[in-house]
Amino acid sequence: MSEIEIRDVAMRFRGRHGEVTALERISLTVPDGQFACIVGPSGCGKSTLLMVAAGLITPTEGEVLVNGKPTVEPGADRGMVFQSYSLYPWLSVRRNIEFGPEIKKVPAADRRKTSSELIHLMKLDGFADAYPKVLSGGMKQRAAIARALAGDPQVLLMDEPFGALDAQTRQIMQELLTDIWQRYRKTVLFVTHDIEEAIFLGDVIYMMTSRPGRIRTTLAVDIPRPRTFDTITGPRFAELRNQVVGVIHEESLKAVESELARA
Ligand code: ADP
Ligand code: MG
């Protein structure tokens, strides 16, 4: 059991220009083993929501429960992957992956076994001793995912992990992530502004409004798995994409208009 329950979460930031409402009463439940995607225009509060779920910030109202436990601080039950900065630059790939287990005092031999498996699984063979700065963007994010998986968390929280990658690399990463997810069946909350990415990966897509962020529409992705490259060229993919594009376009326009109104 590793359900994520977001209960009436609201977040207001006090800034120099007064209060900013980033999130307004968000509620949703990600059942055990589900891959849930959140899409929405830039600035709608996606990262804020994920930070609350991670326990990195405290919401103004509401709470997030993982396995029924409020996420008031970061915990080993939740693995995080961000767009960048997920790796320690001063540690090798292997040491990065073993960092969490090392803190938890997992015996060295077990750590090593886990990191070796993950290095192979994430296609990083030959790079165990390399430092992050020599890795390509895709490799860095594969290492970051390996690092997040190393503590065997029940839940993965991912904030635009492929956002900085080129389109081809992103596609490969998405295929790899679906493989990993099929294998481990983690409960995943995945944030992206990339509509096709959300459809390819998700069981369900939550579309957010422009700021203040609310859930506007929920869409079940009824494309069978395993999803492959052919999925993207299929007719159902195009239908779903058109549905989501319409909604997100409307919300993005609103975001631009309110930016102009504030300027
Ligand atoms: P997204 O990830 O969807 O692009 P964010 O969650 O990063 O959006 O931000 C939502 C809104 O909250 C933005 O208007 C942003 O400027 C504001 N915000 C985020 N973090 C802070 C903070 N620490 N202090 C003040 N405002 C913030
Ligand atoms: Mg963000």
Tab-separated table of C-alpha atoms and ligand atoms in Angstrom:
chain	number	residue	atom	x	y	z
A	1	MET	CA	0.000	0.000	0.000
A	2	SER	CA	1.565	3.265	-1.057
A	3	GLU	CA	-1.148	5.656	-1.938
A	4	ILE	CA	-0.586	9.391	-2.299
A	5	GLU	CA	-3.442	11.467	-0.989
A	6	ILE	CA	-3.442	15.223	-1.584
A	7	ARG	CA	-6.065	16.736	0.691
A	8	ASP	CA	-7.291	20.295	0.200
A	9	VAL	CA	-3.794	21.664	-0.300
A	10	ALA	CA	-3.548	25.437	-0.648
A	11	MET	CA	-0.319	27.404	-0.806
A	12	ARG	CA	0.139	31.126	-0.466
A	13	PHE	CA	3.564	32.754	-0.630
A	14	ARG	CA	4.223	36.110	0.940
A	15	GLY	CA	6.392	38.024	-1.509
A	16	ARG	CA	7.725	41.537	-1.893
A	17	HIS	CA	4.656	42.496	-3.924
A	18	GLY	CA	2.149	41.010	-1.517
A	19	GLU	CA	0.695	37.565	-1.321
A	20	VAL	CA	0.835	35.075	-4.203
A	21	THR	CA	-1.668	32.244	-4.217
A	22	ALA	CA	0.185	29.417	-5.935
A	23	LEU	CA	-2.275	26.618	-5.166
A	24	GLU	CA	-5.926	26.814	-4.332
A	25	ARG	CA	-7.493	23.725	-2.727
A	26	ILE	CA	-6.075	20.786	-4.592
A	27	SER	CA	-7.328	17.311	-3.802
A	28	LEU	CA	-6.466	14.112	-5.590
A	29	THR	CA	-5.562	10.528	-4.802
A	30	VAL	CA	-2.970	8.432	-6.588
A	31	PRO	CA	-3.752	4.775	-5.826
A	32	ASP	CA	-1.010	2.256	-5.138
A	33	GLY	CA	1.047	1.546	-8.267
A	34	GLN	CA	-0.565	4.209	-10.440
A	35	PHE	CA	1.369	6.553	-12.720
A	36	ALA	CA	-0.270	9.964	-12.399
A	37	CYS	CA	0.793	12.986	-14.443
A	38	ILE	CA	0.140	16.614	-13.699
A	39	VAL	CA	0.236	19.040	-16.596
A	40	GLY	CA	-0.363	22.754	-16.589
A	41	PRO	CA	1.039	26.036	-17.871
A	42	SER	CA	4.259	27.430	-16.507
A	43	GLY	CA	3.793	29.070	-13.108
A	44	CYS	CA	0.563	27.232	-12.252
A	45	GLY	CA	2.025	25.653	-9.129
A	46	LYS	CA	3.144	22.197	-10.303
A	47	SER	CA	6.524	22.340	-8.584
A	48	THR	CA	4.956	23.789	-5.474
A	49	LEU	CA	2.561	20.846	-5.266
A	50	LEU	CA	5.406	18.364	-5.642
A	51	MET	CA	7.475	20.137	-2.989
A	52	VAL	CA	4.554	19.823	-0.596
A	53	ALA	CA	4.264	16.102	-1.395
A	54	ALA	CA	8.006	15.727	-0.838
A	55	GLY	CA	7.724	17.428	2.544
A	56	LEU	CA	10.136	20.181	1.490
A	57	ILE	CA	7.590	22.943	2.098
A	58	THR	CA	4.570	23.162	4.380
A	59	PRO	CA	1.280	24.071	2.718
A	60	THR	CA	-0.784	26.985	4.010
A	61	GLU	CA	-3.770	24.650	4.194
A	62	GLY	CA	-4.349	20.936	3.827
A	63	GLU	CA	-1.890	18.072	3.781
A	64	VAL	CA	-0.411	15.298	1.688
A	65	LEU	CA	-0.503	11.742	3.007
A	66	VAL	CA	1.700	8.910	1.773
A	67	ASN	CA	0.539	5.584	3.145
A	68	GLY	CA	-1.706	7.557	5.455
A	69	LYS	CA	1.223	9.479	6.938
A	70	PRO	CA	1.470	13.271	6.521
A	71	THR	CA	4.555	14.329	4.544
A	72	VAL	CA	5.877	16.916	6.963
A	73	GLU	CA	9.511	16.286	6.037
A	74	PRO	CA	11.409	14.453	3.289
A	75	GLY	CA	11.394	10.707	3.863
A	76	ALA	CA	12.887	7.491	2.504
A	77	ASP	CA	9.403	6.410	1.397
A	78	ARG	CA	9.552	9.076	-1.354
A	79	GLY	CA	12.199	9.258	-4.090
A	80	MET	CA	12.590	12.622	-5.806
A	81	VAL	CA	13.858	13.472	-9.281
A	82	PHE	CA	14.078	17.097	-10.406
A	83	GLN	CA	14.836	18.674	-13.761
A	84	SER	CA	18.444	19.172	-12.707
A	85	TYR	CA	20.622	19.292	-9.597
A	86	SER	CA	19.533	15.830	-8.476
A	87	LEU	CA	23.117	14.548	-8.330
A	88	TYR	CA	25.960	15.566	-6.046
A	89	PRO	CA	28.702	16.816	-8.391
A	90	TRP	CA	31.458	15.746	-5.991
A	91	LEU	CA	30.403	12.080	-5.970
A	92	SER	CA	30.776	9.462	-8.687
A	93	VAL	CA	27.691	7.900	-10.268
A	94	ARG	CA	28.000	4.892	-7.972
A	95	ARG	CA	28.484	6.983	-4.831
A	96	ASN	CA	25.526	9.143	-5.806
A	97	ILE	CA	23.347	6.051	-6.166
A	98	GLU	CA	24.621	4.606	-2.886
A	99	PHE	CA	24.281	7.870	-0.974
A	100	GLY	CA	20.780	7.196	0.410
A	101	PRO	CA	21.479	3.585	1.406
A	102	GLU	CA	24.784	4.716	2.967
A	103	ILE	CA	22.943	7.192	5.196
A	104	LYS	CA	20.554	4.407	6.159
A	105	LYS	CA	23.633	2.302	7.076
A	106	VAL	CA	22.880	-0.426	4.558
A	107	PRO	CA	25.884	-2.814	4.564
A	108	ALA	CA	28.464	-1.998	1.852
A	109	ALA	CA	28.027	-5.309	0.007
A	110	ASP	CA	24.254	-4.826	-0.279
A	111	ARG	CA	24.691	-1.238	-1.404
A	112	ARG	CA	27.089	-2.324	-4.036
A	113	LYS	CA	24.748	-5.016	-5.305
A	114	THR	CA	21.868	-2.538	-5.572
A	115	SER	CA	23.945	0.141	-7.283
A	116	SER	CA	25.401	-2.356	-9.757
A	117	GLU	CA	21.904	-3.540	-10.679
A	118	LEU	CA	20.629	-0.006	-11.108
A	119	ILE	CA	23.664	1.075	-13.135
A	120	HIS	CA	22.958	-1.761	-15.543
A	121	LEU	CA	19.203	-1.219	-15.595
A	122	MET	CA	19.585	2.500	-16.284
A	123	LYS	CA	22.105	1.855	-19.053
A	124	LEU	CA	25.056	3.416	-17.287
A	125	ASP	CA	27.433	0.466	-17.664
A	126	GLY	CA	30.998	1.702	-17.722
A	127	PHE	CA	30.135	4.984	-15.983
A	128	ALA	CA	30.025	3.856	-12.354
A	129	ASP	CA	33.150	5.813	-11.482
A	130	ALA	CA	32.422	8.828	-13.650
A	131	TYR	CA	31.498	12.189	-12.132
A	132	PRO	CA	28.286	13.965	-13.124
A	133	LYS	CA	30.075	16.702	-15.060
A	134	VAL	CA	31.274	14.271	-17.745
A	135	LEU	CA	27.818	12.768	-18.304
A	136	SER	CA	25.370	13.779	-21.032
A	137	GLY	CA	22.034	15.242	-19.937
A	138	GLY	CA	20.253	11.936	-20.502
A	139	MET	CA	22.864	10.012	-18.498
A	140	LYS	CA	22.626	12.479	-15.623
A	141	GLN	CA	18.906	11.959	-15.419
A	142	ARG	CA	19.274	8.180	-15.682
A	143	ALA	CA	21.696	8.356	-12.774
A	144	ALA	CA	19.258	10.603	-10.895
A	145	ILE	CA	16.482	8.045	-11.382
A	146	ALA	CA	18.813	5.253	-10.244
A	147	ARG	CA	19.626	7.327	-7.184
A	148	ALA	CA	15.938	7.851	-6.427
A	149	LEU	CA	15.261	4.102	-6.801
A	150	ALA	CA	18.204	2.999	-4.668
A	151	GLY	CA	16.417	3.480	-1.358
A	152	ASP	CA	13.518	1.367	-2.708
A	153	PRO	CA	10.940	4.105	-2.063
A	154	GLN	CA	7.270	3.235	-2.535
A	155	VAL	CA	6.602	6.539	-4.201
A	156	LEU	CA	8.431	8.503	-6.904
A	157	LEU	CA	7.941	12.252	-7.193
A	158	MET	CA	9.275	13.620	-10.479
A	159	ASP	CA	9.374	17.290	-11.440
A	160	GLU	CA	9.948	17.727	-15.189
A	161	PRO	CA	12.863	15.267	-15.048
A	162	PHE	CA	13.255	15.286	-18.842
A	163	GLY	CA	12.508	18.970	-19.328
A	164	ALA	CA	16.072	19.939	-20.185
A	165	LEU	CA	16.658	17.118	-22.679
A	166	ASP	CA	16.334	17.229	-26.456
A	167	ALA	CA	13.258	15.602	-27.985
A	168	GLN	CA	14.994	12.383	-29.093
A	169	THR	CA	16.690	11.799	-25.748
A	170	ARG	CA	13.434	12.570	-23.971
A	171	GLN	CA	11.621	9.887	-25.960
A	172	ILE	CA	14.238	7.284	-25.047
A	173	MET	CA	14.033	8.307	-21.388
A	174	GLN	CA	10.260	8.023	-21.413
A	175	GLU	CA	10.468	4.486	-22.811
A	176	LEU	CA	13.054	3.559	-20.200
A	177	LEU	CA	10.935	5.023	-17.412
A	178	THR	CA	7.827	3.070	-18.489
A	179	ASP	CA	9.938	-0.123	-18.506
A	180	ILE	CA	11.195	0.609	-15.003
A	181	TRP	CA	7.727	1.430	-13.781
A	182	GLN	CA	6.261	-1.797	-15.232
A	183	ARG	CA	8.986	-3.665	-13.424
A	184	TYR	CA	8.801	-2.024	-9.992
A	185	ARG	CA	5.240	-0.674	-9.935
A	186	LYS	CA	6.012	2.374	-7.868
A	187	THR	CA	3.311	4.917	-7.263
A	188	VAL	CA	4.366	7.895	-9.369
A	189	LEU	CA	3.415	11.558	-9.339
A	190	PHE	CA	5.023	13.067	-12.424
A	191	VAL	CA	4.909	16.765	-13.279
A	192	THR	CA	5.446	18.000	-16.820
A	193	HIS	CA	4.367	20.749	-19.155
A	194	ASP	CA	4.847	18.340	-22.079
A	195	ILE	CA	1.418	17.009	-23.075
A	196	GLU	CA	2.687	14.109	-25.190
A	197	GLU	CA	4.972	13.016	-22.391
A	198	ALA	CA	2.024	12.928	-19.981
A	199	ILE	CA	-0.081	10.842	-22.382
A	200	PHE	CA	2.745	8.433	-23.134
A	201	LEU	CA	3.586	7.866	-19.464
A	202	GLY	CA	0.420	8.324	-17.466
A	203	ASP	CA	-2.526	6.212	-16.381
A	204	VAL	CA	-4.235	9.459	-15.571
A	205	ILE	CA	-3.605	13.126	-16.339
A	206	TYR	CA	-4.577	15.981	-14.066
A	207	MET	CA	-4.760	19.256	-15.964
A	208	MET	CA	-4.223	22.325	-13.850
A	209	THR	CA	-5.576	25.821	-14.314
A	210	SER	CA	-3.242	28.791	-14.634
A	211	ARG	CA	-2.345	30.419	-11.315
A	212	PRO	CA	-3.803	30.000	-8.784
A	213	GLY	CA	-3.454	26.315	-9.584
A	214	ARG	CA	-6.504	24.116	-9.281
A	215	ILE	CA	-7.322	20.798	-10.931
A	216	ARG	CA	-9.391	21.722	-13.944
A	217	THR	CA	-9.904	18.364	-15.678
A	218	THR	CA	-8.961	14.754	-15.054
A	219	LEU	CA	-8.382	12.452	-17.981
A	220	ALA	CA	-7.916	8.675	-17.866
A	221	VAL	CA	-5.395	7.536	-20.484
A	222	ASP	CA	-7.002	4.447	-21.999
A	223	ILE	CA	-4.044	3.410	-24.135
A	224	PRO	CA	-2.994	-0.172	-23.379
A	225	ARG	CA	0.450	-1.077	-22.056
A	226	PRO	CA	3.173	-1.824	-22.726
A	227	ARG	CA	3.366	1.437	-24.603
A	228	THR	CA	5.980	1.596	-27.288
A	229	PHE	CA	7.121	3.927	-29.988
A	230	ASP	CA	4.048	2.868	-32.018
A	231	THR	CA	1.819	4.289	-29.301
A	232	ILE	CA	2.750	7.808	-30.307
A	233	THR	CA	1.723	7.368	-33.919
A	234	GLY	CA	-1.581	5.671	-33.053
A	235	PRO	CA	-4.998	7.314	-33.523
A	236	ARG	CA	-5.976	7.230	-29.829
A	237	PHE	CA	-2.817	9.121	-28.914
A	238	ALA	CA	-3.755	11.890	-31.361
A	239	GLU	CA	-7.304	12.088	-29.976
A	240	LEU	CA	-6.134	12.410	-26.397
A	241	ARG	CA	-3.460	14.913	-27.359
A	242	ASN	CA	-6.034	17.138	-29.028
A	243	GLN	CA	-8.205	17.052	-25.912
A	244	VAL	CA	-5.360	18.018	-23.626
A	245	VAL	CA	-3.850	20.602	-25.975
A	246	GLY	CA	-7.149	22.481	-26.084
A	247	VAL	CA	-7.387	22.752	-22.316
A	248	ILE	CA	-3.744	23.646	-21.722
A	249	HIS	CA	-3.773	26.219	-24.518
A	250	GLU	CA	-6.710	27.977	-22.893
A	251	GLU	CA	-4.981	28.005	-19.517
A	252	SER	CA	-1.668	29.184	-20.986
A	253	LEU	CA	-3.434	32.117	-22.640
A	254	LYS	CA	-4.955	33.039	-19.285
A	255	ALA	CA	-1.508	32.883	-17.702
A	256	VAL	CA	-0.075	35.261	-20.317
A	257	GLU	CA	-3.001	37.667	-19.925
A	258	SER	CA	-2.660	37.823	-16.156
A	259	GLU	CA	1.092	38.364	-16.543
A	260	LEU	CA	0.352	41.351	-18.800
A	261	ALA	CA	-2.241	42.681	-16.360
A	262	ARG	CA	0.340	42.618	-13.570
A	263	ALA	CA	3.099	44.262	-15.632
B	1	ADP	P1	5.297	25.650	-12.018
B	1	ADP	O1	6.183	24.597	-11.472
B	1	ADP	O2	3.950	25.143	-12.413
B	1	ADP	O3	5.920	26.408	-13.151
B	1	ADP	P2	5.708	26.882	-9.413
B	1	ADP	O4	5.120	25.906	-8.465
B	1	ADP	O5	7.172	26.914	-9.541
B	1	ADP	O6	5.005	26.722	-10.853
B	1	ADP	O7	5.237	28.355	-9.002
B	1	ADP	C1	3.865	28.708	-8.816
B	1	ADP	C2	3.778	30.178	-8.428
B	1	ADP	O8	4.252	30.349	-7.099
B	1	ADP	C3	4.613	31.104	-9.294
B	1	ADP	O9	3.916	32.290	-9.497
B	1	ADP	C4	5.864	31.315	-8.484
B	1	ADP	O10	6.436	32.570	-8.774
B	1	ADP	C5	5.320	31.271	-7.055
B	1	ADP	N1	6.331	30.798	-6.096
B	1	ADP	C6	6.889	29.567	-6.087
B	1	ADP	N2	7.754	29.442	-5.054
B	1	ADP	C7	7.731	30.639	-4.392
B	1	ADP	C8	8.402	31.161	-3.234
B	1	ADP	N3	9.256	30.406	-2.536
B	1	ADP	N4	8.118	32.434	-2.867
B	1	ADP	C9	7.250	33.186	-3.552
B	1	ADP	N5	6.581	32.762	-4.645
B	1	ADP	C10	6.809	31.505	-5.070
B	2	MG	MG	8.051	23.905	-12.081
